[in-house]
Amino acid sequence: MSIGLAATSPAYSLAAIIGPVVALVGVYAPGIMLASFVPMLLIASAFYYLNRVDSDCGTTFSWVTRAMGPWFGWLGGWAIGMTGVLIVGSLANVGVTYLLLTFGLDDLVDNPWVVQILTIALIFLMTAICVIGTELSARLQDVLILAQVGALLIFAIVALTAALNGTSEYDSLIPELSWVNPFGAGGAALTSGLLLGVFAYWGWESAVNLNEETEGASTTPGRAAIVSTVVLLVTYVSVAIAVVAYAGVDFLAENASEEEGIFGTLADSAMGGWSWIVLLAVATSAIASTQTTIIPASRTGLSMARRHAMPRALAHIHPRFRTPDVSTWTVAVIATVWYLVVNLLSENALFDSLTALSLLIAFYYALTGLACAIYYRRELTKSARNFVLIGVGPVIGAILLFWLLVESIIDMSDPANSYSGVAWLGVGPPLVIGIFIFVVGVIFMVFWRFHDGRYWQEKPGVADPVLAAGGAHPGDPDEGAGR
């Protein structure tokens, strides 16, 4: 579970979105965090049931291939891999920056060369830990996730207490139950807020990518994914209520563009000399996520290579550590190159590449939800439980995410909605980056289809309880229905 939680980078995610969400929906920010949880939980159910039938580290790639065929499966795998490439450098950069701030080394933060060198060093360090082994990774994540979630909850308690006692130096508010109403703001504000909320929850499925390296591969990772989303819900809603109550809507809305600064400012105000705890939480959050974000991309590369959908070298397993070393280092190198290139363009270009993530996230999550219902389609009418948990739920989650995908495209088409505020090819840079990633993927997919067509010989199938491992009963996916 710690791997899944760390991959979402809860402290960093909250620092990045809390200001903009409040600017959009005001006091209903906690409601947005609650509403964003719904599609994540529905898709987590799909991950759980699909992992039971196919404990493949390629997750979405493997499952969508089984249910919908190789073309959709390949694109789903490509989307997962590219999310790691787009965000690893940014996470490492934030980790380095906040770690320097924690120790009062502000002058070094202002030196871009120092920050970039340390960022690259951190990427390679976290990659090495990934290669050395899953057990070491999990132990490290246990420490890091406890540190950041604990710090966030401490901050929430202190800030909320100050708001209730009237000792906040801002225009504090008394929390109300109506704040958790996600439809309070309504309209376009709700849609935009949900886009940010989905980004905050993204990453909980990283534990499932380690299913082949986990005891109880068919059940433990899936359960960890579901539990991770619930823990995130409690953390996000609690901190959102505390922040809105402590600082009030006006301050947060007026300083939305300084979202990371807001978190640091509020921590300093609420916790005084102990503000370093929150700064350290954001640092450890980003550092932990740097490592765990490499895992899904590298394991997906391994799975694709094993099935001849990618170059075979990516399937190489380290003889001592038994991890996909070539795939892992390949992700790290490409992510580092991407980080350096976008940094040369501008700091805003780095942020714009992160905004483009929402396209990839919504795409492969939605594909997974549809794949679950399609794969189990013959089992859906055999019980109400099947119908809801492996049919209606995942499909509704997929529809919500496809809707958010369309809304993202519309939003990103306006250059004013980007960090840089300039147009690339007449639209916002995030949309150009997102389309570029998909186009490159399609070109490479077509090339590989003609280079090595073995993967494309796979045919989609449906769940067949007769072939289930362990003697599963018809219509009972909980017993491990297999193809």
C-alpha positions as semicolon CSV with decimal commas, in nm:
position;residue;x (nm);y (nm);z (nm)
1;M;0,000;0,000;0,000
2;S;0,288;0,238;0,077
3;I;0,404;0,214;-0,287
4;G;0,059;0,318;-0,411
5;L;0,027;0,605;-0,165
6;A;0,378;0,732;-0,233
7;A;0,317;0,731;-0,607
8;T;0,033;0,981;-0,567
9;S;0,272;1,217;-0,384
10;P;-0,004;1,342;-0,149
11;A;0,186;1,632;0,007
12;Y;0,312;1,761;-0,327
13;S;-0,027;1,706;-0,496
14;L;-0,207;1,904;-0,226
15;A;0,053;2,180;-0,238
16;A;0,007;2,203;-0,614
17;I;-0,374;2,203;-0,642
18;I;-0,528;2,341;-0,322
19;G;-0,497;2,706;-0,427
20;P;-0,638;2,662;-0,779
21;V;-0,924;2,441;-0,655
22;V;-1,029;2,701;-0,399
23;A;-1,004;2,970;-0,666
24;L;-1,248;2,767;-0,876
25;V;-1,504;2,647;-0,623
26;G;-1,440;2,843;-0,303
27;V;-1,539;2,668;0,021
28;Y;-1,651;2,361;-0,175
29;A;-1,289;2,249;-0,230
30;P;-1,333;1,956;0,015
31;G;-1,636;1,848;-0,189
32;I;-1,425;1,846;-0,505
33;M;-1,173;1,617;-0,336
34;L;-1,463;1,391;-0,240
35;A;-1,614;1,391;-0,591
36;S;-1,276;1,321;-0,755
37;F;-1,250;1,012;-0,539
38;V;-1,556;0,852;-0,702
39;P;-1,411;0,772;-1,049
40;M;-1,085;0,666;-0,884
41;L;-1,265;0,414;-0,660
42;L;-1,467;0,279;-0,954
43;I;-1,153;0,231;-1,161
44;A;-0,974;0,081;-0,859
45;S;-1,247;-0,184;-0,858
46;A;-1,162;-0,261;-1,220
47;F;-0,793;-0,292;-1,131
48;Y;-0,882;-0,529;-0,846
49;Y;-1,091;-0,769;-1,055
50;L;-0,870;-0,761;-1,362
51;N;-0,563;-0,826;-1,147
52;R;-0,735;-1,137;-1,012
53;V;-0,766;-1,286;-1,358
54;D;-0,430;-1,161;-1,493
55;S;-0,154;-1,073;-1,245
56;D;0,064;-0,917;-1,513
57;C;0,293;-0,626;-1,423
58;G;0,178;-0,456;-1,744
59;T;-0,166;-0,401;-1,585
60;T;-0,365;-0,183;-1,829
61;F;-0,155;-0,295;-2,127
62;S;-0,215;-0,662;-2,060
63;W;-0,579;-0,632;-1,953
64;V;-0,690;-0,408;-2,239
65;T;-0,510;-0,636;-2,485
66;R;-0,707;-0,933;-2,349
67;A;-1,041;-0,752;-2,356
68;M;-1,019;-0,510;-2,649
69;G;-0,734;-0,628;-2,867
70;P;-0,367;-0,537;-2,924
71;W;-0,412;-0,190;-3,074
72;F;-0,594;-0,045;-2,772
73;G;-0,372;-0,246;-2,538
74;W;-0,054;-0,105;-2,692
75;L;-0,181;0,253;-2,665
76;G;-0,276;0,196;-2,301
77;G;0,074;0,071;-2,227
78;W;0,229;0,365;-2,412
79;A;0,022;0,611;-2,206
80;I;0,143;0,457;-1,879
81;G;0,505;0,467;-1,989
82;M;0,488;0,828;-2,101
83;T;0,330;0,950;-1,777
84;G;0,650;0,845;-1,605
85;V;0,862;1,023;-1,862
86;L;0,666;1,347;-1,829
87;I;0,661;1,374;-1,452
88;V;0,970;1,207;-1,303
89;G;1,197;1,506;-1,370
90;S;0,949;1,752;-1,224
91;L;0,900;1,543;-0,910
92;A;1,274;1,513;-0,855
93;N;1,311;1,888;-0,911
94;V;1,047;1,965;-0,648
95;G;1,203;1,713;-0,408
96;V;1,544;1,878;-0,438
97;T;1,402;2,231;-0,411
98;Y;1,197;2,164;-0,097
99;L;1,475;1,965;0,065
100;L;1,709;2,263;0,021
101;L;1,441;2,495;0,161
102;T;1,392;2,265;0,459
103;F;1,757;2,308;0,555
104;G;1,753;2,683;0,488
105;L;1,968;2,663;0,173
106;D;1,761;2,920;-0,014
107;D;2,060;3,053;-0,208
108;L;2,117;2,716;-0,371
109;V;1,751;2,704;-0,475
110;D;1,810;3,019;-0,680
111;N;2,097;2,852;-0,867
112;P;1,943;2,658;-1,161
113;W;2,262;2,464;-1,231
114;V;2,281;2,329;-0,877
115;V;1,914;2,234;-0,879
116;Q;1,938;2,058;-1,215
117;I;2,249;1,862;-1,121
118;L;2,095;1,751;-0,792
119;T;1,770;1,666;-0,971
120;I;1,946;1,435;-1,216
121;A;2,143;1,277;-0,932
122;L;1,818;1,213;-0,742
123;I;1,656;1,052;-1,048
124;F;1,948;0,812;-1,086
125;L;1,955;0,737;-0,712
126;M;1,585;0,651;-0,705
127;T;1,629;0,444;-1,022
128;A;1,911;0,249;-0,862
129;I;1,689;0,174;-0,563
130;C;1,419;0,049;-0,799
131;V;1,671;-0,183;-0,964
132;I;1,820;-0,312;-0,640
133;G;1,484;-0,455;-0,540
134;T;1,120;-0,424;-0,451
135;E;1,172;-0,499;-0,082
136;L;1,417;-0,211;-0,039
137;S;1,179;0,014;-0,233
138;A;0,886;-0,081;-0,010
139;R;1,084;-0,025;0,311
140;L;1,195;0,318;0,193
141;Q;0,837;0,405;0,094
142;D;0,705;0,296;0,435
143;V;0,923;0,562;0,599
144;L;0,856;0,835;0,343
145;I;0,477;0,790;0,330
146;L;0,444;0,790;0,710
147;A;0,648;1,111;0,722
148;Q;0,442;1,302;0,467
149;V;0,093;1,183;0,560
150;G;0,172;1,232;0,930
151;A;0,298;1,585;0,864
152;L;-0,010;1,672;0,661
153;L;-0,248;1,551;0,930
154;I;-0,053;1,736;1,202
155;F;-0,073;2,052;0,993
156;A;-0,446;1,997;0,940
157;I;-0,509;1,957;1,314
158;V;-0,304;2,265;1,406
159;A;-0,461;2,482;1,134
160;L;-0,815;2,367;1,210
161;T;-0,766;2,428;1,583
162;A;-0,643;2,780;1,514
163;A;-0,942;2,848;1,290
164;L;-1,189;2,723;1,553
165;N;-1,017;2,925;1,827
166;G;-1,005;3,238;1,613
167;T;-0,625;3,266;1,640
168;S;-0,554;3,253;1,267
169;E;-0,394;3,565;1,121
170;Y;-0,612;3,526;0,811
171;D;-0,986;3,560;0,755
172;S;-1,062;3,219;0,901
173;L;-1,396;3,041;0,869
174;I;-1,588;2,791;1,076
175;P;-1,618;2,462;0,881
176;E;-1,965;2,364;0,764
177;L;-2,104;2,034;0,642
178;S;-2,202;2,200;0,313
179;W;-1,832;2,229;0,223
180;V;-1,824;1,862;0,125
181;N;-2,100;1,916;-0,132
182;P;-1,919;1,874;-0,467
183;F;-2,205;2,040;-0,658
184;G;-2,203;2,357;-0,449
185;A;-2,019;2,559;-0,714
186;G;-2,157;2,370;-1,014
187;G;-2,101;2,437;-1,386
188;A;-1,760;2,480;-1,540
189;A;-1,599;2,531;-1,199
190;L;-1,697;2,177;-1,102
191;T;-1,545;2,031;-1,420
192;S;-1,218;2,219;-1,385
193;G;-1,195;2,129;-1,018
194;L;-1,247;1,760;-1,094
195;L;-0,961;1,769;-1,345
196;L;-0,729;1,888;-1,072
197;G;-0,871;1,635;-0,827
198;V;-0,808;1,343;-1,062
199;F;-0,445;1,452;-1,095
200;A;-0,415;1,454;-0,715
201;Y;-0,535;1,093;-0,688
202;W;-0,335;0,962;-0,984
203;G;-0,073;0,697;-0,906
204;W;-0,253;0,477;-0,652
205;E;-0,227;0,177;-0,889
206;S;0,155;0,158;-0,875
207;A;0,133;-0,129;-0,625
208;V;-0,050;-0,335;-0,887
209;N;0,245;-0,300;-1,125
210;L;0,444;-0,497;-0,866
211;N;0,196;-0,786;-0,863
212;E;0,454;-1,030;-1,002
213;E;0,692;-0,935;-0,720
214;T;0,435;-0,951;-0,439
215;E;0,306;-1,233;-0,222
216;G;-0,060;-1,298;-0,297
217;A;-0,017;-1,148;-0,644
218;S;-0,381;-1,193;-0,748
219;T;-0,533;-1,019;-0,445
220;T;-0,287;-0,816;-0,236
221;P;-0,194;-0,547;-0,495
222;G;-0,558;-0,494;-0,594
223;R;-0,665;-0,451;-0,234
224;A;-0,373;-0,216;-0,173
225;A;-0,490;0,001;-0,463
226;I;-0,842;0,030;-0,320
227;V;-0,719;0,100;0,034
228;S;-0,477;0,362;-0,102
229;T;-0,760;0,561;-0,260
230;V;-0,952;0,557;0,070
231;V;-0,650;0,678;0,270
232;L;-0,598;0,954;0,015
233;L;-0,963;1,055;0,043
234;V;-0,937;1,101;0,420
235;T;-0,610;1,292;0,391
236;Y;-0,719;1,521;0,108
237;V;-1,060;1,609;0,251
238;S;-0,915;1,671;0,599
239;V;-0,639;1,900;0,476
240;A;-0,874;2,083;0,236
241;I;-1,118;2,159;0,519
242;A;-0,833;2,277;0,743
243;V;-0,676;2,501;0,478
244;V;-1,004;2,667;0,381
245;A;-1,100;2,717;0,744
246;Y;-0,760;2,856;0,844
247;A;-0,686;3,091;0,553
248;G;-1,031;3,167;0,412
249;V;-1,130;3,173;0,049
250;D;-1,007;3,519;-0,053
251;F;-0,641;3,466;0,039
252;L;-0,624;3,126;-0,128
253;A;-0,800;3,246;-0,444
254;E;-0,589;3,559;-0,478
255;N;-0,268;3,357;-0,448
256;A;-0,375;3,052;-0,648
257;S;-0,089;3,092;-0,894
258;E;0,150;3,063;-0,601
259;E;0,003;2,732;-0,486
260;E;0,326;2,578;-0,357
261;G;0,415;2,905;-0,188
262;I;0,074;2,911;-0,021
263;F;0,137;2,580;0,147
264;G;0,472;2,694;0,280
265;T;0,330;3,028;0,393
266;L;0,039;2,870;0,576
267;A;0,267;2,617;0,743
268;D;0,494;2,895;0,867
269;S;0,196;3,089;0,998
270;A;0,022;2,795;1,162
271;M;0,322;2,605;1,296
272;G;0,579;2,876;1,350
273;G;0,925;2,729;1,396
274;W;0,793;2,386;1,312
275;S;0,703;2,480;0,954
276;W;1,001;2,275;0,837
277;I;0,788;1,967;0,903
278;V;0,553;2,059;0,618
279;L;0,840;2,161;0,387
280;L;1,005;1,826;0,458
281;A;0,674;1,650;0,391
282;V;0,652;1,806;0,044
283;A;1,017;1,716;-0,019
284;T;0,977;1,353;0,088
285;S;0,650;1,333;-0,104
286;A;0,816;1,435;-0,430
287;I;1,124;1,218;-0,366
288;A;0,910;0,914;-0,289
289;S;0,698;0,969;-0,596
290;T;1,010;1,005;-0,811
291;Q;1,088;0,644;-0,732
292;T;0,738;0,498;-0,742
293;T;0,647;0,672;-1,069
294;I;0,935;0,491;-1,240
295;I;0,786;0,155;-1,137
296;P;0,466;0,152;-1,351
297;A;0,652;0,274;-1,660
298;S;0,936;0,022;-1,624
299;R;0,709;-0,275;-1,545
300;T;0,482;-0,188;-1,836
301;G;0,788;-0,178;-2,062
302;L;0,887;-0,522;-1,931
303;S;0,541;-0,664;-1,998
304;M;0,524;-0,517;-2,348
305;A;0,869;-0,648;-2,436
306;R;0,785;-0,999;-2,315
307;R;0,491;-1,007;-2,556
308;H;0,695;-0,864;-2,846
309;A;0,516;-0,527;-2,839
310;M;0,843;-0,346;-2,758
311;P;1,215;-0,417;-2,815
312;R;1,311;-0,742;-2,645
313;A;1,597;-0,579;-2,450
314;L;1,341;-0,412;-2,222
315;A;1,247;-0,757;-2,088
316;H;1,596;-0,817;-1,946
317;I;1,597;-0,916;-1,578
318;H;1,895;-0,835;-1,355
319;P;2,057;-1,169;-1,264
320;R;2,111;-1,073;-0,900
321;F;1,826;-0,837;-0,809
322;R;1,561;-1,003;-1,031
323;T;1,420;-0,669;-1,145
324;P;1,378;-0,527;-1,500
325;D;1,699;-0,325;-1,499
326;V;1,712;-0,229;-1,868
327;S;1,351;-0,111;-1,872
328;T;1,397;0,082;-1,546
329;W;1,712;0,262;-1,659
330;T;1,558;0,334;-1,999
331;V;1,266;0,515;-1,833
332;A;1,507;0,712;-1,614
333;V;1,728;0,819;-1,906
334;I;1,436;0,925;-2,127
335;A;1,275;1,111;-1,836
336;T;1,604;1,291;-1,766
337;V;1,640;1,396;-2,129
338;W;1,281;1,522;-2,132
339;Y;1,343;1,719;-1,811
340;L;1,655;1,886;-1,953
341;V;1,491;1,966;-2,286
342;V;1,181;2,130;-2,141
343;N;1,394;2,317;-1,889
344;L;1,589;2,464;-2,179
345;L;1,262;2,590;-2,325
346;S;1,145;2,745;-2,000
347;E;1,030;2,654;-1,650
348;N;0,673;2,707;-1,767
349;A;0,721;2,443;-2,037
350;L;0,795;2,192;-1,760
351;F;0,470;2,282;-1,586
352;D;0,282;2,263;-1,917
353;S;0,411;1,911;-1,973
354;L;0,266;1,816;-1,635
355;T;-0,070;1,962;-1,734
356;A;-0,067;1,735;-2,040
357;L;-0,058;1,440;-1,800
358;S;-0,434;1,462;-1,747
359;L;-0,488;1,346;-2,106
360;L;-0,278;1,033;-2,058
361;I;-0,416;0,959;-1,711
362;A;-0,781;0,986;-1,813
363;F;-0,714;0,779;-2,126
364;Y;-0,558;0,471;-1,969
365;Y;-0,778;0,473;-1,657
366;A;-1,089;0,489;-1,877
367;L;-0,960;0,208;-2,099
368;T;-0,912;-0,008;-1,790
369;G;-1,268;0,052;-1,673
370;L;-1,409;-0,047;-2,012
371;A;-1,178;-0,348;-2,034
372;C;-1,310;-0,483;-1,705
373;A;-1,674;-0,480;-1,818
374;I;-1,589;-0,616;-2,164
375;Y;-1,369;-0,896;-2,037
376;Y;-1,628;-1,010;-1,781
377;R;-1,927;-0,941;-2,003
378;R;-2,056;-1,299;-1,982
379;E;-2,050;-1,286;-1,602
380;L;-2,226;-0,952;-1,546
381;T;-2,582;-1,086;-1,532
382;K;-2,503;-1,381;-1,305
383;S;-2,530;-1,179;-0,985
384;A;-2,609;-0,826;-0,868
385;R;-2,259;-0,805;-0,724
386;N;-2,098;-0,883;-1,058
387;F;-2,326;-0,639;-1,236
388;V;-2,232;-0,351;-1,006
389;L;-1,868;-0,415;-0,917
390;I;-1,728;-0,540;-1,248
391;G;-1,981;-0,389;-1,486
392;V;-2,170;-0,073;-1,400
393;G;-1,910;0,071;-1,161
394;P;-1,605;0,052;-1,390
395;V;-1,809;0,169;-1,691
396;I;-1,939;0,473;-1,504
397;G;-1,582;0,549;-1,394
398;A;-1,467;0,520;-1,756
399;I;-1,746;0,749;-1,881
400;L;-1,658;1,011;-1,619
401;L;-1,293;0,998;-1,718
402;F;-1,365;1,017;-2,092
403;W;-1,581;1,320;-2,017
404;L;-1,294;1,477;-1,823
405;L;-1,062;1,390;-2,113
406;V;-1,281;1,586;-2,354
407;E;-1,306;1,874;-2,107
408;S;-0,927;1,871;-2,072
409;I;-0,883;1,902;-2,448
410;I;-1,128;2,192;-2,463
411;D;-0,960;2,363;-2,169
412;M;-0,608;2,312;-2,304
413;S;-0,700;2,450;-2,646
414;D;-0,703;2,798;-2,490
415;P;-0,343;2,921;-2,446
416;A;-0,460;3,141;-2,157
417;N;-0,512;2,827;-1,947
418;S;-0,148;2,722;-1,972
419;Y;0,131;2,819;-1,734
420;S;0,323;2,995;-2,009
421;G;0,016;3,178;-2,143
422;V;0,146;3,157;-2,500
423;A;0,018;2,965;-2,801
424;W;0,192;2,673;-2,969
425;L;0,045;2,610;-3,315
426;G;-0,255;2,820;-3,217
427;V;-0,347;2,625;-2,902
428;G;-0,216;2,582;-2,549
429;P;0,124;2,411;-2,505
430;P;-0,018;2,128;-2,287
431;L;-0,249;2,019;-2,569
432;V;0,039;2,027;-2,819
433;I;0,251;1,816;-2,584
434;G;-0,032;1,570;-2,523
435;I;-0,108;1,528;-2,895
436;F;0,265;1,498;-2,970
437;I;0,298;1,212;-2,720
438;F;0,002;1,027;-2,875
439;V;0,121;1,084;-3,233
440;V;0,471;0,957;-3,154
441;G;0,311;0,655;-2,990
442;V;0,093;0,577;-3,292
443;I;0,390;0,613;-3,531
444;F;0,606;0,382;-3,321
445;M;0,318;0,134;-3,281
446;V;0,264;0,111;-3,658
447;F;0,639;0,077;-3,715
448;W;0,666;-0,203;-3,460
449;R;0,361;-0,377;-3,605
450;F;0,544;-0,417;-3,935
451;H;0,879;-0,487;-3,767
452;D;0,749;-0,763;-3,538
453;G;0,382;-0,858;-3,571
454;R;0,371;-1,143;-3,316
455;Y;0,197;-0,937;-3,048
456;W;-0,076;-0,834;-3,293
457;Q;-0,174;-1,197;-3,341
458;E;-0,335;-1,197;-2,996
459;K;-0,713;-1,204;-3,000
460;P;-0,940;-1,047;-2,736
461;G;-1,126;-1,287;-2,507
462;V;-1,374;-1,308;-2,224
463;A;-1,360;-1,447;-1,871
464;D;-1,408;-1,822;-1,866
465;P;-1,474;-1,953;-1,516
466;V;-1,423;-2,313;-1,627
467;L;-1,054;-2,242;-1,680
468;A;-1,019;-2,050;-1,354
469;A;-0,728;-2,120;-1,126
470;G;-0,825;-2,289;-0,805
471;G;-1,162;-2,412;-0,927
472;A;-1,354;-2,087;-0,938
473;H;-1,730;-2,093;-0,947
474;P;-1,908;-1,949;-1,251
475;G;-1,997;-1,587;-1,215
476;D;-1,774;-1,530;-0,912
477;P;-1,480;-1,307;-1,008
478;D;-1,369;-1,305;-0,645
479;E;-1,258;-1,665;-0,688
480;G;-1,015;-1,578;-0,966
481;A;-1,205;-1,620;-1,289
482;G;-0,955;-1,677;-1,563
483;R;-0,952;-1,661;-1,935
